[in-house]
Amino acid sequence: MSSLLKEDMEKKLFKPKGHTLCEFIETKSKSKERFYLCASVAKEEEVHISLVKHYRACIDEIYEVSEIWLLKDLKFIDGKEPDTDNPYFDMMFEEVCNVEAYSCASKYAFARCLIKLNTLHTKRDIKVLNFDSSYIEDGVIWSSNNGDCLVLMRICFYASNLLCLSLCPIP
């Protein structure tokens, strides 16, 4: 479903502007409309972070950019509490943008994407606060764009280790 949504959003909203959609996550909202936080790269290699409103009009899917920021203006990204499973994070531009992602895994996936795009395009020092570094760092085996699958795989790996240790006889 998300790959079809990404393809549709890219075709209707980003490609006409000459942008390539790199990552998007669904955010929670109090209104009935759906919102997505998107990271895209323009032809001039400028990285845009945009909040996209998604709604249906008759049989058409409509996407509208509600807000847009540039990655080069991002001062820090704050994951709030790294030791708890929460979907909240802040991005500091000229003012703080509070975001509630759909899941903690999508929050980490978006943060990894911003770090990767920063490394490739803007090459600035963006502070990454209150994120578990084992899920964020590029050199770690678990970091990838697979997001939820890798988090689940890591949890299963730890659970199987605990099971094996609990079944071992104590001498």
XYZ file of N, CA and C in Angstrom:
513
model
N 0.821 -1.199 0.000
C 0.000 0.000 0.000
C 0.861 1.258 0.000
N 1.884 1.298 0.850
C 2.683 2.509 0.938
C 3.476 2.765 -0.342
N 3.890 1.702 -1.035
C 4.616 1.921 -2.290
C 3.681 2.488 -3.359
N 2.423 2.058 -3.367
C 1.450 2.623 -4.311
C 1.152 4.078 -3.979
N 1.040 4.361 -2.690
C 0.801 5.733 -2.244
C 1.982 6.628 -2.607
N 3.190 6.117 -2.379
C 4.391 6.886 -2.706
C 4.454 7.162 -4.205
N 4.160 6.152 -4.990
C 4.174 6.306 -6.449
C 3.138 7.332 -6.905
N 1.937 7.260 -6.336
C 0.875 8.196 -6.699
C 1.216 9.621 -6.271
N 1.716 9.771 -5.046
C 2.081 11.097 -4.554
C 3.215 11.692 -5.380
N 4.192 10.854 -5.719
C 5.329 11.342 -6.513
C 4.859 11.776 -7.905
N 3.971 10.988 -8.503
C 3.479 11.301 -9.848
C 2.641 12.579 -9.873
N 1.769 12.757 -8.883
C 0.849 13.893 -8.895
C 1.411 15.172 -8.291
N 2.329 15.048 -7.330
C 2.767 16.234 -6.601
C 4.234 16.579 -6.814
N 5.109 15.593 -6.789
C 6.545 15.886 -6.795
C 7.160 15.928 -8.194
N 6.845 14.974 -9.051
C 7.433 14.946 -10.408
C 7.106 16.197 -11.220
N 5.861 16.707 -11.177
C 5.577 17.938 -11.931
C 6.436 19.136 -11.510
N 6.906 19.129 -10.268
C 7.771 20.211 -9.786
C 9.248 19.896 -10.005
N 9.541 18.719 -10.557
C 10.926 18.334 -10.784
C 11.614 17.781 -9.545
N 10.835 17.258 -8.608
C 11.379 16.709 -7.366
C 11.334 15.185 -7.398
N 12.226 14.597 -6.624
C 12.213 13.155 -6.413
C 11.864 12.903 -4.956
N 10.799 12.140 -4.731
C 10.371 11.822 -3.369
C 11.262 10.716 -2.818
N 11.946 10.999 -1.720
C 12.874 10.025 -1.126
C 12.224 9.219 -0.009
N 11.466 9.874 0.829
C 10.866 9.214 1.989
C 9.611 9.971 2.384
N 8.641 9.240 2.916
C 7.469 9.887 3.501
C 6.972 9.027 4.642
N 6.408 9.692 5.627
C 5.785 8.982 6.743
C 4.424 9.605 7.001
N 3.511 8.792 7.467
C 2.201 9.312 7.842
C 2.299 9.902 9.236
N 1.656 11.030 9.425
C 1.633 11.662 10.741
C 0.217 11.620 11.284
N 0.114 11.649 12.588
C -1.207 11.653 13.213
C -1.709 13.082 13.292
N -2.996 13.225 13.110
C -3.602 14.548 13.103
C -4.950 14.472 13.795
N -5.368 15.585 14.368
C -6.673 15.626 15.027
C -7.812 15.766 14.025
N -7.490 16.232 12.827
C -8.529 16.392 11.806
C -8.717 15.081 11.044
N -9.728 15.028 10.193
C -10.028 13.811 9.442
C -9.078 13.606 8.264
N -8.443 14.692 7.824
C -7.520 14.563 6.697
C -6.268 13.810 7.124
N -5.613 13.210 6.147
C -4.351 12.535 6.398
C -3.223 13.474 6.026
N -2.165 13.425 6.807
C -0.988 14.242 6.532
C 0.233 13.348 6.450
N 1.137 13.701 5.538
C 2.382 12.972 5.363
C 3.546 13.956 5.451
N 4.587 13.545 6.126
C 5.819 14.318 6.173
C 6.733 13.715 5.111
N 7.154 14.534 4.166
C 7.893 14.042 3.006
C 9.268 14.693 2.904
N 10.226 13.918 2.413
C 11.563 14.434 2.105
C 11.779 14.217 0.615
N 12.101 15.301 -0.083
C 12.293 15.212 -1.529
C 13.511 16.027 -1.942
N 14.051 15.674 -3.098
C 15.217 16.370 -3.633
C 14.809 17.040 -4.940
N 15.092 18.340 -5.035
C 14.787 19.105 -6.242
C 15.914 18.916 -7.257
N 15.675 19.356 -8.482
C 16.687 19.228 -9.534
C 17.978 19.943 -9.174
N 17.860 21.031 -8.419
C 19.048 21.793 -8.021
C 19.750 21.168 -6.828
N 19.400 19.932 -6.491
C 19.988 19.211 -5.362
C 19.585 19.823 -4.012
N 18.546 20.609 -3.986
C 18.060 21.194 -2.742
C 17.060 20.218 -2.119
N 17.229 19.940 -0.839
C 16.372 18.971 -0.153
C 15.233 19.704 0.544
N 14.009 19.283 0.250
C 12.810 19.888 0.817
C 12.154 18.900 1.783
N 11.673 19.423 2.887
C 10.863 18.664 3.830
C 9.490 19.316 3.785
N 8.489 18.533 3.447
C 7.168 19.132 3.293
C 6.103 18.333 4.028
N 5.100 19.046 4.501
C 3.936 18.444 5.120
C 2.842 18.450 4.070
N 2.392 17.275 3.691
C 1.433 17.128 2.591
C 0.092 16.664 3.133
N -0.947 17.384 2.754
C -2.313 17.030 3.127
C -2.874 16.130 2.027
N -3.527 15.045 2.432
C -4.073 14.083 1.476
C -5.566 13.917 1.746
N -6.356 14.089 0.707
C -7.789 13.869 0.843
C -8.355 13.394 -0.478
N -9.579 12.948 -0.429
C -10.240 12.407 -1.614
C -11.348 13.361 -2.047
N -11.388 13.666 -3.338
C -12.460 14.475 -3.923
C -13.097 13.620 -5.017
N -14.296 13.178 -4.771
C -14.981 12.207 -5.641
C -14.132 10.950 -5.728
N -13.568 10.666 -6.891
C -12.735 9.470 -7.023
C -11.255 9.809 -7.124
N -10.927 11.092 -7.089
C -9.533 11.515 -7.215
C -8.854 11.642 -5.856
N -7.579 11.254 -5.821
C -6.742 11.458 -4.650
C -6.062 12.816 -4.823
N -6.206 13.700 -3.852
C -5.652 15.050 -3.928
C -4.546 15.185 -2.881
N -3.415 15.762 -3.308
C -2.291 16.018 -2.417
C -1.965 17.501 -2.488
N -1.895 18.153 -1.330
C -1.552 19.572 -1.263
C -0.442 19.783 -0.242
N 0.531 20.600 -0.594
C 1.602 20.924 0.343
C 1.073 21.961 1.329
N 1.066 21.603 2.615
C 0.607 22.525 3.658
C 1.741 23.413 4.140
N 2.912 22.804 4.356
C 4.090 23.554 4.795
C 5.308 22.960 4.122
N 6.331 23.804 3.970
C 7.568 23.333 3.354
C 8.765 23.993 4.036
N 9.808 23.206 4.246
C 11.045 23.687 4.837
C 12.208 23.173 4.000
N 13.357 23.767 4.175
C 14.566 23.292 3.502
C 15.440 22.566 4.524
N 16.065 21.479 4.086
C 16.929 20.725 4.977
C 18.103 21.569 5.451
N 18.568 22.466 4.605
C 19.703 23.310 5.002
C 19.347 24.242 6.169
N 18.061 24.466 6.415
C 17.619 25.309 7.524
C 17.359 24.525 8.812
N 17.431 23.189 8.728
C 17.190 22.358 9.901
C 18.371 22.467 10.862
N 18.078 22.873 12.087
C 19.136 23.027 13.096
C 19.330 21.741 13.888
N 18.231 21.109 14.270
C 18.331 19.825 14.968
C 17.031 19.049 14.811
N 17.149 17.756 15.054
C 15.982 16.882 15.107
C 16.047 16.171 16.456
N 14.969 16.265 17.214
C 14.933 15.759 18.581
C 13.897 14.639 18.685
N 14.359 13.438 19.008
C 13.480 12.280 19.135
C 12.752 12.183 20.458
N 12.876 13.205 21.278
C 12.226 13.313 22.588
C 12.811 12.328 23.595
N 12.366 11.094 23.628
C 12.822 10.122 24.618
C 13.369 8.884 23.904
N 14.695 8.693 23.907
C 15.259 7.575 23.158
C 15.000 6.204 23.790
N 14.687 6.173 25.066
C 14.518 4.894 25.752
C 13.084 4.393 25.776
N 12.171 5.156 25.206
C 10.776 4.716 25.167
C 10.318 4.639 23.718
N 9.312 3.836 23.514
C 8.762 3.647 22.170
C 7.690 4.705 21.931
N 8.133 5.898 21.507
C 7.159 6.943 21.237
C 7.364 7.516 19.845
N 6.293 7.931 19.195
C 6.374 8.430 17.830
C 6.592 9.941 17.715
N 6.823 10.620 18.826
C 6.942 12.079 18.814
C 8.372 12.521 18.526
N 8.511 13.561 17.711
C 9.813 14.184 17.518
C 9.629 15.631 17.101
N 10.682 16.414 17.294
C 10.673 17.828 16.936
C 11.741 18.089 15.895
N 11.441 19.006 14.991
C 12.436 19.505 14.048
C 12.531 21.012 14.260
N 13.735 21.509 14.447
C 13.933 22.930 14.706
C 14.407 23.622 13.444
N 13.579 24.500 12.921
C 13.943 25.373 11.812
C 14.033 26.781 12.416
N 13.337 27.736 11.905
C 13.242 29.043 12.568
C 12.408 28.903 13.838
N 11.463 27.978 13.803
C 10.670 27.646 14.976
C 10.529 26.137 15.042
N 10.093 25.634 16.165
C 9.993 24.189 16.361
C 8.758 23.641 15.650
N 8.963 22.533 14.957
C 7.863 21.819 14.305
C 7.670 20.503 15.064
N 6.548 20.376 15.769
C 6.238 19.161 16.526
C 5.562 18.158 15.601
N 6.034 16.917 15.633
C 5.486 15.889 14.756
C 5.147 14.659 15.582
N 4.001 14.073 15.290
C 3.666 12.757 15.831
C 3.569 11.807 14.653
N 4.580 10.960 14.517
C 4.593 9.982 13.436
C 3.576 8.892 13.729
N 3.286 8.096 12.719
C 2.330 7.012 12.897
C 2.899 5.921 13.805
N 4.230 5.735 13.760
C 4.878 4.736 14.614
C 6.291 5.201 14.950
N 6.863 4.589 15.960
C 8.236 4.895 16.343
C 9.199 4.493 15.222
N 8.926 3.373 14.566
C 9.787 2.915 13.468
C 9.785 3.911 12.316
N 8.627 4.505 12.008
C 8.590 5.483 10.928
C 9.323 6.762 11.317
N 9.285 7.110 12.601
C 10.056 8.260 13.093
C 11.542 8.032 12.827
N 12.042 6.848 13.156
C 13.451 6.521 12.943
C 13.784 6.447 11.452
N 12.880 5.905 10.658
C 13.113 5.822 9.210
C 13.257 7.219 8.612
N 12.416 8.156 9.061
C 12.486 9.515 8.545
C 13.772 10.207 9.001
N 14.156 9.989 10.250
C 15.402 10.580 10.757
C 16.605 10.044 9.983
N 16.635 8.727 9.719
C 17.737 8.145 8.931
C 17.782 8.746 7.533
N 16.616 8.954 6.940
C 16.549 9.552 5.603
C 17.102 10.967 5.609
N 16.732 11.773 6.611
C 17.225 13.147 6.687
C 18.744 13.176 6.868
N 19.251 12.264 7.680
C 20.703 12.199 7.894
C 21.412 11.823 6.598
N 20.858 10.860 5.882
C 21.457 10.422 4.614
C 21.409 11.545 3.573
N 20.267 12.214 3.455
C 20.148 13.321 2.500
C 21.070 14.469 2.872
N 21.232 14.718 4.163
C 22.147 15.755 4.612
C 23.580 15.407 4.208
N 23.965 14.149 4.389
C 25.306 13.703 4.026
C 25.545 13.834 2.517
N 24.536 13.505 1.723
C 24.688 13.539 0.265
C 24.602 14.940 -0.333
N 23.741 15.797 0.216
C 23.440 17.053 -0.461
C 23.877 18.315 0.271
N 23.549 18.446 1.546
C 23.847 19.713 2.219
C 25.155 19.686 2.987
N 25.563 18.519 3.456
C 26.841 18.338 4.158
C 27.014 19.306 5.332
N 25.928 19.516 6.069
C 25.966 20.364 7.256
C 25.958 19.494 8.491
N 26.280 20.102 9.606
C 26.254 19.384 10.872
C 24.894 19.593 11.521
N 24.029 18.606 11.373
C 22.706 18.666 11.991
C 22.768 17.862 13.288
N 22.317 18.476 14.353
C 22.313 17.786 15.638
C 21.151 16.788 15.657
N 21.456 15.573 16.046
C 20.444 14.536 16.208
C 20.387 14.226 17.696
N 19.304 14.631 18.333
C 19.175 14.513 19.783
C 18.145 13.452 20.154
N 18.422 12.731 21.216
C 17.470 11.802 21.811
C 16.940 10.733 20.861
N 17.824 10.183 20.046
C 17.517 9.015 19.229
C 18.480 7.913 19.653
N 18.038 6.677 19.625
C 18.916 5.548 19.918
C 19.897 5.410 18.750
N 21.179 5.635 19.019
C 22.183 5.670 17.954
C 22.311 4.344 17.217
N 21.962 3.231 17.855
C 22.074 1.945 17.168
C 21.061 1.806 16.037
N 19.992 2.597 16.049
C 19.022 2.576 14.963
C 19.273 3.693 13.945
N 20.078 4.670 14.301
C 20.292 5.836 13.465
C 21.573 5.745 12.640
N 22.650 5.300 13.252
C 23.958 5.344 12.597
C 23.999 4.484 11.349
N 24.705 4.998 10.339
C 24.754 4.347 9.041
C 25.585 3.074 9.045
N 26.600 2.984 9.886
C 27.485 1.835 9.887
C 26.938 0.622 10.609
N 25.805 0.770 11.244
C 25.224 -0.314 12.018
C 24.463 -1.253 11.088
N 24.536 -2.542 11.364
C 23.902 -3.541 10.501
C 22.394 -3.342 10.396
N 21.786 -2.758 11.433
C 20.331 -2.634 11.447
C 19.827 -1.422 10.687
N 20.696 -0.499 10.313
C 20.203 0.703 9.644
C 19.950 0.420 8.177
N 18.775 0.806 7.746
C 18.363 0.589 6.361
C 17.071 1.347 6.139
N 16.574 1.314 4.927
C 15.292 1.933 4.636
C 14.133 0.982 4.901
N 14.426 -0.216 5.418
C 13.367 -1.177 5.663
C 12.581 -0.881 6.933
N 13.021 0.072 7.706
C 12.290 0.576 8.869
C 11.704 -0.479 9.784
N 10.387 -0.674 9.709
C 9.673 -1.553 10.621
C 10.219 -2.972 10.597
N 10.551 -3.490 9.426
C 11.046 -4.867 9.316
C 12.338 -5.049 10.094
N 13.236 -4.089 9.999
C 14.511 -4.222 10.703
C 14.361 -4.078 12.204
N 13.473 -3.215 12.636
C 13.223 -3.085 14.066
C 12.651 -4.394 14.591
N 11.704 -4.970 13.877
C 11.115 -6.237 14.276
C 12.155 -7.355 14.264
N 13.031 -7.361 13.258
C 14.080 -8.374 13.176
C 15.030 -8.271 14.368
N 15.357 -7.055 14.753
C 16.252 -6.878 15.894
C 15.602 -7.353 17.182
N 14.329 -7.062 17.368
C 13.608 -7.515 18.548
C 13.570 -9.039 18.586
N 13.308 -9.669 17.447
C 13.288 -11.133 17.380
C 14.660 -11.718 17.692
N 15.703 -11.073 17.202
C 17.063 -11.527 17.465
C 17.349 -11.521 18.969
N 17.004 -10.429 19.646
C 17.205 -10.342 21.084
C 16.344 -11.372 21.828
N 15.092 -11.541 21.390
C 14.196 -12.499 22.035
C 14.731 -13.926 21.895
N 15.255 -14.274 20.727
C 15.797 -15.625 20.539
C 17.040 -15.830 21.395
N 17.864 -14.811 21.542
C 19.028 -14.910 22.433
C 18.591 -15.140 23.875
N 17.577 -14.417 24.310
C 17.089 -14.593 25.680
C 16.507 -15.991 25.876
N 15.795 -16.490 24.876
C 15.232 -17.831 24.952
C 16.328 -18.871 25.061
N 17.353 -18.746 24.220
C 18.480 -19.691 24.264
C 19.168 -19.664 25.616
N 19.386 -18.458 26.141
C 20.050 -18.347 27.445
C 19.191 -18.935 28.563
N 17.887 -18.772 28.472
C 17.024 -19.293 29.529
C 16.913 -20.807 29.477
N 17.161 -21.409 28.321
C 17.093 -22.875 28.200
C 18.417 -23.558 28.545
N 19.492 -22.807 28.640
C 20.793 -23.379 28.972
C 20.805 -23.791 30.442
N 21.302 -25.011 30.703
C 21.378 -25.426 32.115
C 22.486 -24.664 32.839
N 22.222 -24.341 34.077
C 23.217 -23.631 34.900
C 24.044 -24.686 35.628
N 25.373 -24.660 35.468
C 26.215 -25.683 36.107
C 26.309 -25.511 37.602
